[in-house]
Short mmCIF file of C-alpha atoms in Angstrom, two decimals:
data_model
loop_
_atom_site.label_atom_id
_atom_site.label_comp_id
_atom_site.label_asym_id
_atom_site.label_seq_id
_atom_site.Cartn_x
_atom_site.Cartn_y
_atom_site.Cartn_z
CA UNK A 1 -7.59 7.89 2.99
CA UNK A 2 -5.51 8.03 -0.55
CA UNK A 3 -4.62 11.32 -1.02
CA UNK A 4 -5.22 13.37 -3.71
CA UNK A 5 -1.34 14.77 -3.64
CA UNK A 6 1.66 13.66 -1.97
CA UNK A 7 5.24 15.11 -2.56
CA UNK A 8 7.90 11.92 -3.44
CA UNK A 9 10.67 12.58 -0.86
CA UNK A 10 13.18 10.30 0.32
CA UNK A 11 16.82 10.78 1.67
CA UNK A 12 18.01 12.84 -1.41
CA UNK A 13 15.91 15.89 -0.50
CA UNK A 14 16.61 15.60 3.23
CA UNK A 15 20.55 15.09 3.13
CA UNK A 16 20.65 17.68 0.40
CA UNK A 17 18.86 20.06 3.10
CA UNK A 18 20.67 18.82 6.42
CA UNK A 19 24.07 19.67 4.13
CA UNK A 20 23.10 23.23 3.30
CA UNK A 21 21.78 23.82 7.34
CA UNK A 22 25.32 22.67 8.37
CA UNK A 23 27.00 24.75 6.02
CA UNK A 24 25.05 27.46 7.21
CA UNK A 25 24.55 29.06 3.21
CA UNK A 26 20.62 29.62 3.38
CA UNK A 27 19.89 32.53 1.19
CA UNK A 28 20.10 32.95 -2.36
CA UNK A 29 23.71 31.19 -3.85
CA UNK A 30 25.31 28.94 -5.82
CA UNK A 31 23.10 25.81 -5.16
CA UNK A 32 20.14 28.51 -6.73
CA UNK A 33 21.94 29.28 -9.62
CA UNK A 34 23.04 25.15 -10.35
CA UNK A 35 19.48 24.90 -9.51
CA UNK A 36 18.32 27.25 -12.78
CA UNK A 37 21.28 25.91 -15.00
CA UNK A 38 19.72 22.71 -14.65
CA UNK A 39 16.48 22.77 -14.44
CA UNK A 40 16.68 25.06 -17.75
CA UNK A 41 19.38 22.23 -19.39
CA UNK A 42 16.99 19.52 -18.39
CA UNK A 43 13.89 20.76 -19.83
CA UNK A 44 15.76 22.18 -23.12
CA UNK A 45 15.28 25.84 -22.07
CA UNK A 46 17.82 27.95 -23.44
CA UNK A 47 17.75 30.57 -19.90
CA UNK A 48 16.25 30.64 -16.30
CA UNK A 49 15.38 32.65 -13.28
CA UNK A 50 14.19 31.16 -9.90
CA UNK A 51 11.95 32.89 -7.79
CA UNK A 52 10.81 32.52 -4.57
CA UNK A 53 6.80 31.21 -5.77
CA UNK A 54 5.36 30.42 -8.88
CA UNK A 55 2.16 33.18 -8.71
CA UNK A 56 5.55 36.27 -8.18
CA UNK A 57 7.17 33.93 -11.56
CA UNK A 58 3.99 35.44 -12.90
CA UNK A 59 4.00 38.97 -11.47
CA UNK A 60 7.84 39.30 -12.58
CA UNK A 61 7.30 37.22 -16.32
CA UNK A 62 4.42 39.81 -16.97
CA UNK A 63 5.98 42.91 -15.63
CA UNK A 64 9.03 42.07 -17.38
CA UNK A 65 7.30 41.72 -20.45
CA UNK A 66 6.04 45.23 -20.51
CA UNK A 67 2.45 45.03 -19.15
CA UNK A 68 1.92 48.52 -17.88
CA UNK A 69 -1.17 49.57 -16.46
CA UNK A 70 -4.65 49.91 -18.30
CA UNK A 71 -2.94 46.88 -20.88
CA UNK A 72 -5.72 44.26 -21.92
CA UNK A 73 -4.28 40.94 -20.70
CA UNK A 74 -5.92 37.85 -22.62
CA UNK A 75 -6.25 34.75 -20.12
CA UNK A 76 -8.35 31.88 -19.21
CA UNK A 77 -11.21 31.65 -16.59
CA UNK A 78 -10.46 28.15 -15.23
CA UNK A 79 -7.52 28.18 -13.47
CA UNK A 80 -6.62 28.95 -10.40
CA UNK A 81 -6.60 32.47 -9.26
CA UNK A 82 -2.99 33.33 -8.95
CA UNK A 83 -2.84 33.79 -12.84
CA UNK A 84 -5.51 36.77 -12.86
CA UNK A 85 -3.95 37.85 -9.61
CA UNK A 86 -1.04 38.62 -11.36
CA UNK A 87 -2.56 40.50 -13.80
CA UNK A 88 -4.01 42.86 -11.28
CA UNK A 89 -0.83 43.48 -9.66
CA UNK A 90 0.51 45.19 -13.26
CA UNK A 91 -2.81 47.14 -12.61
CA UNK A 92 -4.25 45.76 -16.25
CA UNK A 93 -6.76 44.02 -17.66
CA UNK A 94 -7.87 40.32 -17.27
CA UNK A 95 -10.29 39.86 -20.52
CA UNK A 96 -11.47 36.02 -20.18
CA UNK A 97 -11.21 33.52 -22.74
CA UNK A 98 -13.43 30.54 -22.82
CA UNK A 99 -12.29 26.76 -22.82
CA UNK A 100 -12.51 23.74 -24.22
CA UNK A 101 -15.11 21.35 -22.74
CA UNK A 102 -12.81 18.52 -23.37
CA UNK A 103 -9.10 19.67 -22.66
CA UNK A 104 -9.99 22.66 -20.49
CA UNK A 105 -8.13 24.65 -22.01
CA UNK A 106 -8.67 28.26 -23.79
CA UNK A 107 -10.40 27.26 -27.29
CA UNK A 108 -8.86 28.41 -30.50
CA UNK A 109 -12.53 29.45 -31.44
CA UNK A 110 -12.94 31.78 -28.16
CA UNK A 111 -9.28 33.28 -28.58
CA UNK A 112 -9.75 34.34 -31.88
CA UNK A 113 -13.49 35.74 -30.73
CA UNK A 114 -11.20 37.98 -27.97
CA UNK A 115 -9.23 39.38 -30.11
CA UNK A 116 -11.83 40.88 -32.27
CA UNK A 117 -13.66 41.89 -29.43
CA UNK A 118 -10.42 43.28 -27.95
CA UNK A 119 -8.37 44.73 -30.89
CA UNK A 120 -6.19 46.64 -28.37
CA UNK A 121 -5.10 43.18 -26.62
CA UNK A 122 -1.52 42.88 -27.04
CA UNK A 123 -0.89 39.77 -24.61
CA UNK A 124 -2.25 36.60 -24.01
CA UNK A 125 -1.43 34.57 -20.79
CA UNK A 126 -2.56 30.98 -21.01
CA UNK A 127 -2.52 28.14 -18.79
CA UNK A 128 -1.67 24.21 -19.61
CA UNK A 129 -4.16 23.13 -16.53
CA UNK A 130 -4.04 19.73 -15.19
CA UNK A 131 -1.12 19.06 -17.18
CA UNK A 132 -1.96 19.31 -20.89
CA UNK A 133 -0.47 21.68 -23.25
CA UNK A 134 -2.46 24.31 -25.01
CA UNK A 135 -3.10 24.08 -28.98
CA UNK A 136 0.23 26.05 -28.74
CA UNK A 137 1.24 25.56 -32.51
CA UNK A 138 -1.92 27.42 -33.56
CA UNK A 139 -2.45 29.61 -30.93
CA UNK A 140 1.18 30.99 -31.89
CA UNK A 141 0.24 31.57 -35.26
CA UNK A 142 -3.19 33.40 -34.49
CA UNK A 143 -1.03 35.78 -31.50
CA UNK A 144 2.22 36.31 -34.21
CA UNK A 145 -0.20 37.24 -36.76
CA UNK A 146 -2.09 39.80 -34.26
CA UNK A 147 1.43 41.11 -32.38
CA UNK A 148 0.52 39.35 -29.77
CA UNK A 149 2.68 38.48 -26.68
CA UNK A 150 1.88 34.92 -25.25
CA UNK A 151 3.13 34.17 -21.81
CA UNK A 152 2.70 30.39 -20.89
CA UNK A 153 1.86 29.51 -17.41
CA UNK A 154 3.43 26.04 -16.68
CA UNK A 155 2.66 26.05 -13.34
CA UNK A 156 1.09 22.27 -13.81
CA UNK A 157 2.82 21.12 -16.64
CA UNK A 158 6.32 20.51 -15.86
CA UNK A 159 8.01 18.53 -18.61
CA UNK A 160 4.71 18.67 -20.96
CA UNK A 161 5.29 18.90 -24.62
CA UNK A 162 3.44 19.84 -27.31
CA UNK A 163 4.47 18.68 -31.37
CA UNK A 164 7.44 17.84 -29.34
CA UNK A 165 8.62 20.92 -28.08
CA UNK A 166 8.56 21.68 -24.36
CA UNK A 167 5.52 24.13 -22.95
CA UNK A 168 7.03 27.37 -21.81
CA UNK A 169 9.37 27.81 -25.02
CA UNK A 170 6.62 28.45 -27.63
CA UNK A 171 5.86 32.43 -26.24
CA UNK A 172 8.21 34.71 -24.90
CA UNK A 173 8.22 32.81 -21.99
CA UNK A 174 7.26 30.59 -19.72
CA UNK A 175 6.64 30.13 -15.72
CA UNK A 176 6.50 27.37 -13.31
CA UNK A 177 5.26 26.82 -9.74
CA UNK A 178 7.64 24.44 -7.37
CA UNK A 179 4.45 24.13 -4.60
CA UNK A 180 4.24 20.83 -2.78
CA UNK A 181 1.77 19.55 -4.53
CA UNK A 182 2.88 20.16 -8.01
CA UNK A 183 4.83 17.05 -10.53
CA UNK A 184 7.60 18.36 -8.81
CA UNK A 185 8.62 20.97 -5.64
CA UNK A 186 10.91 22.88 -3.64
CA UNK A 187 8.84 23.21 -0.92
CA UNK A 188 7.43 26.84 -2.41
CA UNK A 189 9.22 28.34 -5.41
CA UNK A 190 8.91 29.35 -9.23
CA UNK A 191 10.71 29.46 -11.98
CA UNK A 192 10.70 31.91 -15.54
CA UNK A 193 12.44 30.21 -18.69
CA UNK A 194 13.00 31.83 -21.81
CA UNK A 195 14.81 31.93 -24.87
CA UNK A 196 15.81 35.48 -24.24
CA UNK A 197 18.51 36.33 -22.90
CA UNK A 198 18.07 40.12 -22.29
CA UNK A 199 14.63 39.17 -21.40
CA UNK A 200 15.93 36.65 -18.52
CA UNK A 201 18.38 39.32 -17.33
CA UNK A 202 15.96 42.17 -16.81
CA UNK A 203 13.82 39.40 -15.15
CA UNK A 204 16.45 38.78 -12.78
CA UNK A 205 16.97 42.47 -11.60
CA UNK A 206 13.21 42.72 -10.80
CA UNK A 207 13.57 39.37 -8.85
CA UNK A 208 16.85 40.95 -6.50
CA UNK A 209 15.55 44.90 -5.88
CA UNK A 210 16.58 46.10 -9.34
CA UNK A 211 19.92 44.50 -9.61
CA UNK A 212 22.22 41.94 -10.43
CA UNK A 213 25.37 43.71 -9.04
CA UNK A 214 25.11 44.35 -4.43
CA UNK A 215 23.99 47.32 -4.00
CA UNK A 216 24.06 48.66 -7.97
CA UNK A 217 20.33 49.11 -8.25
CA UNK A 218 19.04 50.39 -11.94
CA UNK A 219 15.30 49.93 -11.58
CA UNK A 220 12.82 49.05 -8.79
CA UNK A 221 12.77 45.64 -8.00
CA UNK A 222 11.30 42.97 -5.07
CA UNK A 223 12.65 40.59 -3.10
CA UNK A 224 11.57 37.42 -4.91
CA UNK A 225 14.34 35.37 -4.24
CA UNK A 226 14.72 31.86 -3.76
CA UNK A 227 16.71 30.22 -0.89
CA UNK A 228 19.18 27.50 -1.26
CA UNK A 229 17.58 25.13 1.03
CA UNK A 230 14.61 25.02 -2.08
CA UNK A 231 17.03 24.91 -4.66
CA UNK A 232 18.98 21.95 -3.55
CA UNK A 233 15.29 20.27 -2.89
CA UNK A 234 14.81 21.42 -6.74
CA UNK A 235 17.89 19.88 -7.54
CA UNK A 236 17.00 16.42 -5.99
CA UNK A 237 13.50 16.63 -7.72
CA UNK A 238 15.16 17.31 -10.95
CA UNK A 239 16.51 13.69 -10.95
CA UNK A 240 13.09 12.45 -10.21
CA UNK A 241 11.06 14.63 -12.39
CA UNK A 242 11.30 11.99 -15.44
CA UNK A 243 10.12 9.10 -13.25
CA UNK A 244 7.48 10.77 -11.93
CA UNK A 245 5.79 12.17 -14.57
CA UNK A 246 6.11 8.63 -16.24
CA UNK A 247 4.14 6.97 -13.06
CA UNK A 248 1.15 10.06 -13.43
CA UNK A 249 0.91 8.71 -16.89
CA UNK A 250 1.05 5.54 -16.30
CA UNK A 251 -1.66 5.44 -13.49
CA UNK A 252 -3.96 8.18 -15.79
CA UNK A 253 -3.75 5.70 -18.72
CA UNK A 254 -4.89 2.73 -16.14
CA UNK A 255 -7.83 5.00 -15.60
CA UNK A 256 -8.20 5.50 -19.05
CA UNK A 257 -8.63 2.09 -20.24
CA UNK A 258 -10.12 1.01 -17.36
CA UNK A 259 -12.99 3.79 -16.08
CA UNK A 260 -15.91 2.41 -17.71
CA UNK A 261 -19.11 4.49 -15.55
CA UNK A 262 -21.51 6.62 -18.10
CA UNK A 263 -22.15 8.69 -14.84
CA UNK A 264 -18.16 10.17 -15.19
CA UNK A 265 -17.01 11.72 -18.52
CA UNK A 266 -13.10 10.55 -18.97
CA UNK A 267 -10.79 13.88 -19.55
CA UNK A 268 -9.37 14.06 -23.38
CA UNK A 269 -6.03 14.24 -24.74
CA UNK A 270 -4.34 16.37 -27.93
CA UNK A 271 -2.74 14.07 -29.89
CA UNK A 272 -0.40 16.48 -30.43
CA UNK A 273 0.20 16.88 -26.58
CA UNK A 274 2.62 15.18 -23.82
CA UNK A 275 0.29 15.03 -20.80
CA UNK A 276 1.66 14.96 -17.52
CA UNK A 277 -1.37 14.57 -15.52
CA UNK A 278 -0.36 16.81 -13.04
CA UNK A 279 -4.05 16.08 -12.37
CA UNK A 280 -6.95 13.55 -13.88
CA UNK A 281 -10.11 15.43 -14.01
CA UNK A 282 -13.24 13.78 -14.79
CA UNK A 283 -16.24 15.37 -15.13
CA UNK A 284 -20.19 14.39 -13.85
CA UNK A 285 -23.46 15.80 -13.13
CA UNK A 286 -23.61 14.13 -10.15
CA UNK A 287 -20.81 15.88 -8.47
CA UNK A 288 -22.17 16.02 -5.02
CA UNK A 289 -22.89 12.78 -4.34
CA UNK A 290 -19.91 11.53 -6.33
CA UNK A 291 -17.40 13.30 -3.95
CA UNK A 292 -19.49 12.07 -0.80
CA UNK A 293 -19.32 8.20 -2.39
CA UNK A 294 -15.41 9.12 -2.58
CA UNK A 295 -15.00 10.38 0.85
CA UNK A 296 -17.18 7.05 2.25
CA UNK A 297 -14.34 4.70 0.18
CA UNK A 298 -11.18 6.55 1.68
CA UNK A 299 -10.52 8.13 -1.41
CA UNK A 300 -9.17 11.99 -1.66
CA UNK A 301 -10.47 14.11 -4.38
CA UNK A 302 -10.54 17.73 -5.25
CA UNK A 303 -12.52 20.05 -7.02
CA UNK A 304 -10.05 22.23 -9.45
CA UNK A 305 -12.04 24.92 -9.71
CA UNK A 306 -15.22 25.70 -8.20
CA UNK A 307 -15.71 29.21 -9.22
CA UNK A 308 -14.27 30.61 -12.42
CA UNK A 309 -12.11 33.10 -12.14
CA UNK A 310 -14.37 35.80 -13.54
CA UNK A 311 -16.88 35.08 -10.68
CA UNK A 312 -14.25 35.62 -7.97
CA UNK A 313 -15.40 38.78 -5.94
CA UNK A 314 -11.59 40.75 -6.03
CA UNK A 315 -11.84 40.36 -10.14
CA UNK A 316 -15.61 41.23 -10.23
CA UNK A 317 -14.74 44.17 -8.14
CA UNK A 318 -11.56 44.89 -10.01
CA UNK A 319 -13.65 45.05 -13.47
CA UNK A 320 -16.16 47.08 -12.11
CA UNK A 321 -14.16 49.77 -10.82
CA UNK A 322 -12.51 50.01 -14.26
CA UNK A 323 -16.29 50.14 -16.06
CA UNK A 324 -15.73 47.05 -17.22
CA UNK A 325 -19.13 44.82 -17.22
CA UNK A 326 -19.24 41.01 -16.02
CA UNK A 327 -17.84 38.71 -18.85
CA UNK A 328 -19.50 35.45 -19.75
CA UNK A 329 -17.53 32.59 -20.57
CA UNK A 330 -20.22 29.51 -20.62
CA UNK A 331 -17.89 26.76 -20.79
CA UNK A 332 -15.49 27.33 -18.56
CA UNK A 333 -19.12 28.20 -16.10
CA UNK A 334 -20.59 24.70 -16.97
CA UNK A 335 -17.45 22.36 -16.31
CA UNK A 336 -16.58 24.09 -13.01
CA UNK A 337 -19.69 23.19 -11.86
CA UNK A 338 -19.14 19.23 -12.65
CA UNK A 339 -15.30 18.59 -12.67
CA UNK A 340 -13.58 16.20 -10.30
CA UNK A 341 -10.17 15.63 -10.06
CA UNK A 342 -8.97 11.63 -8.66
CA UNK A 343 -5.63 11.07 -7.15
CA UNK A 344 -2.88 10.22 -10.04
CA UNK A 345 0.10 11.23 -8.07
CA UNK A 346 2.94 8.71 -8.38
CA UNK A 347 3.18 7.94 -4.58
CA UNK A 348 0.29 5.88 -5.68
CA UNK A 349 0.53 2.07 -5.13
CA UNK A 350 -0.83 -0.41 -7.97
CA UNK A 351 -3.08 -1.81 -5.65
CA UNK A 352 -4.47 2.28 -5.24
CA UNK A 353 -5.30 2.78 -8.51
CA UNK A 354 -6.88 -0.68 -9.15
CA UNK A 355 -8.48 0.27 -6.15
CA UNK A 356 -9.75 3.99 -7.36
CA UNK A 357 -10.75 2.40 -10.69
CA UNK A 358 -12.82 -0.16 -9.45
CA UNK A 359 -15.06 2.03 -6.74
CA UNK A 360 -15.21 4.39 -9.58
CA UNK A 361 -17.03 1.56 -11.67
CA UNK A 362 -19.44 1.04 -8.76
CA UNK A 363 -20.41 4.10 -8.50
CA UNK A 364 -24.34 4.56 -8.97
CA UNK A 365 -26.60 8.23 -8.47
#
């Protein structure tokens, strides 16, 4: 079977971890803090905190940014459900935003709908899925012009760009997920850049029980940490991370030029956008027996996301005991129900994703 994700370790990542074990300096140290000094240097971030996941980056990016209970949280309904999640642990409000049916991402059309439906709104979390930047240049200019903070989940879209300039430095800030399966890992982790440096700090107490001096604790905090065995992974990955995102794109752009089936829609690409295919997406009516055809050729797949995230029983509940009806977001309802995402991972051999590409062509409901 190809699988749909596989991490790219070699000896780097395990001598980097049998050094640490040996010197015996697990928790949270230097290697964590090298590991944020250059992960933020690398990506052109001017500050960041490590974390111990990427859905607590969220918790601590929107907590941080003032989301108090009974606060109106713009987001998206296609992602997955850590980003709401988060939202519920500040005790606000998810309000959904439909997508694009081409990029997947929250429309400039339905965000500007939102806001008029929810003048009150005064933050927007988005999502680059798969990959692909948001509309960010515009959707800055709609969110400045209504007050509007705009925290970027980058969860999928590690080096992305969009006009040029890296995701997660357009709104106040930006957070990333280090999971196994993601362009690039720590094993579990997360990470919150930002251009402010106050904002960073305060992030940083809420990430170590309220402080950043032992035992000098100011305000109620968690233990979010990350270890050092992850960041010296991190560190390892970080000399990868260029390579590997070039391999994605060069096996989605095989598929690109190559996928000719009328029975599969191809995903689309902003211009104005650096995709890093964290992963290729297709979409077809015939889902069901396209993922069965898959599984019969050895080839992994997955379904990113089934169920919208306004359909998911804990938010429907959530809503509900706050008075708040069901939202409809038809989009993001219709493509859930037909995307399928093929491996583009850059374990992949050429001889894969001629492979893929091919059976793909053969294909026939």
């Amino acid at each position: 079977m190809i699988p749909i994700a596989k991490p790219l370790i070699d000896q780097r990542e395990i001598q980097a971890v049998l050094n640490i074990m040996e010197e015996g300096n697990l928790a949270q140290g230097e290697q964590v803090f090298e590991f944020e000094k250059q992960f933020a240097s690398h990506f052109q971030y001017s500050y960041a905190a490590s974390l111990c996941n990427g859905t607590v980056a969220l918790h601590v990016a929107l907590k941080a940014a003032g989301v108090r209970s009974g606060d109106v949280v713009l987001t998206t309904p296609f992602s997955f459900i850590a980003t709401s999640n988060a939202i519920l642990y500040c005790n606000a409000i998810p309000s959904f935003v439909d997508i694009d049916e081409d990029t997947f991402n929250i429309s400039l059309e339905s965000l500007q709908e939102a806001i008029k439906k929810n003048p009150n709104a005064k933050y927007l979390l988005l999502v680059h899925l798969y990959g692909q930047p948001c509309q960010m240049t515009d959707i800055m200019h709609i969110c400045n012009e209504h007050g509007i903070t705009v925290i970027e989940d980058c969860a999928q879209a590690h080096g992305a760009t969009y006009d040029t300039k890296p995701v997660g430095s357009f709104g106040l800030c930006g957070t990333f997920s280090f999971y196994p399966t993601k362009n690039m890992t720590t094993g579990e982790g997360g990470m919150i850049t930002s251009s402010n440096e106050n904002f960073i700090r305060y992030c940083k107490k809420l990430i170590n029980h309220g402080s950043t001096t032992r035992y000098v604790h100011e305000i109620t905090g968690f233990n979010y940490r990350l270890t050092n065995i992850a960041a010296v992974i991190g560190l390892a990955q970080l000399q990868k991370i260029d390579g590997m995102n070039s391999l994605r794109k060069k096996n989605a752009h095989y598929y690109l030029e190559n996928i000719h089936n009328s029975a599969v829609s191809l995903p689309k690409v902003d211009p104005r956008a650096d995709h890093v295919y964290h992963q290729f997406s297709l979409k077809t009516k015939y889902r069901d027996e396209f993922v069965k055809y898959l599984t019969s050729k050895k080839i992994g797949f997955g379904i990113h996301y089934p169920i919208p995230i306004h359909h998911q029983g804990n938010i429907k509940e959530y809503l509900q005991s706050m008075g708040i009806k069901s939202q409809s977001c038809p989009v993001a309802e219709a493509v859930s129900q037909q995307v399928v995402s093929i491996p583009v991972h850059p374990a992949l051999s050429n001889e894969d994703v001629s492979y893929i590409c091919d059976t793909i062509n053969q294909f026939n409901p």
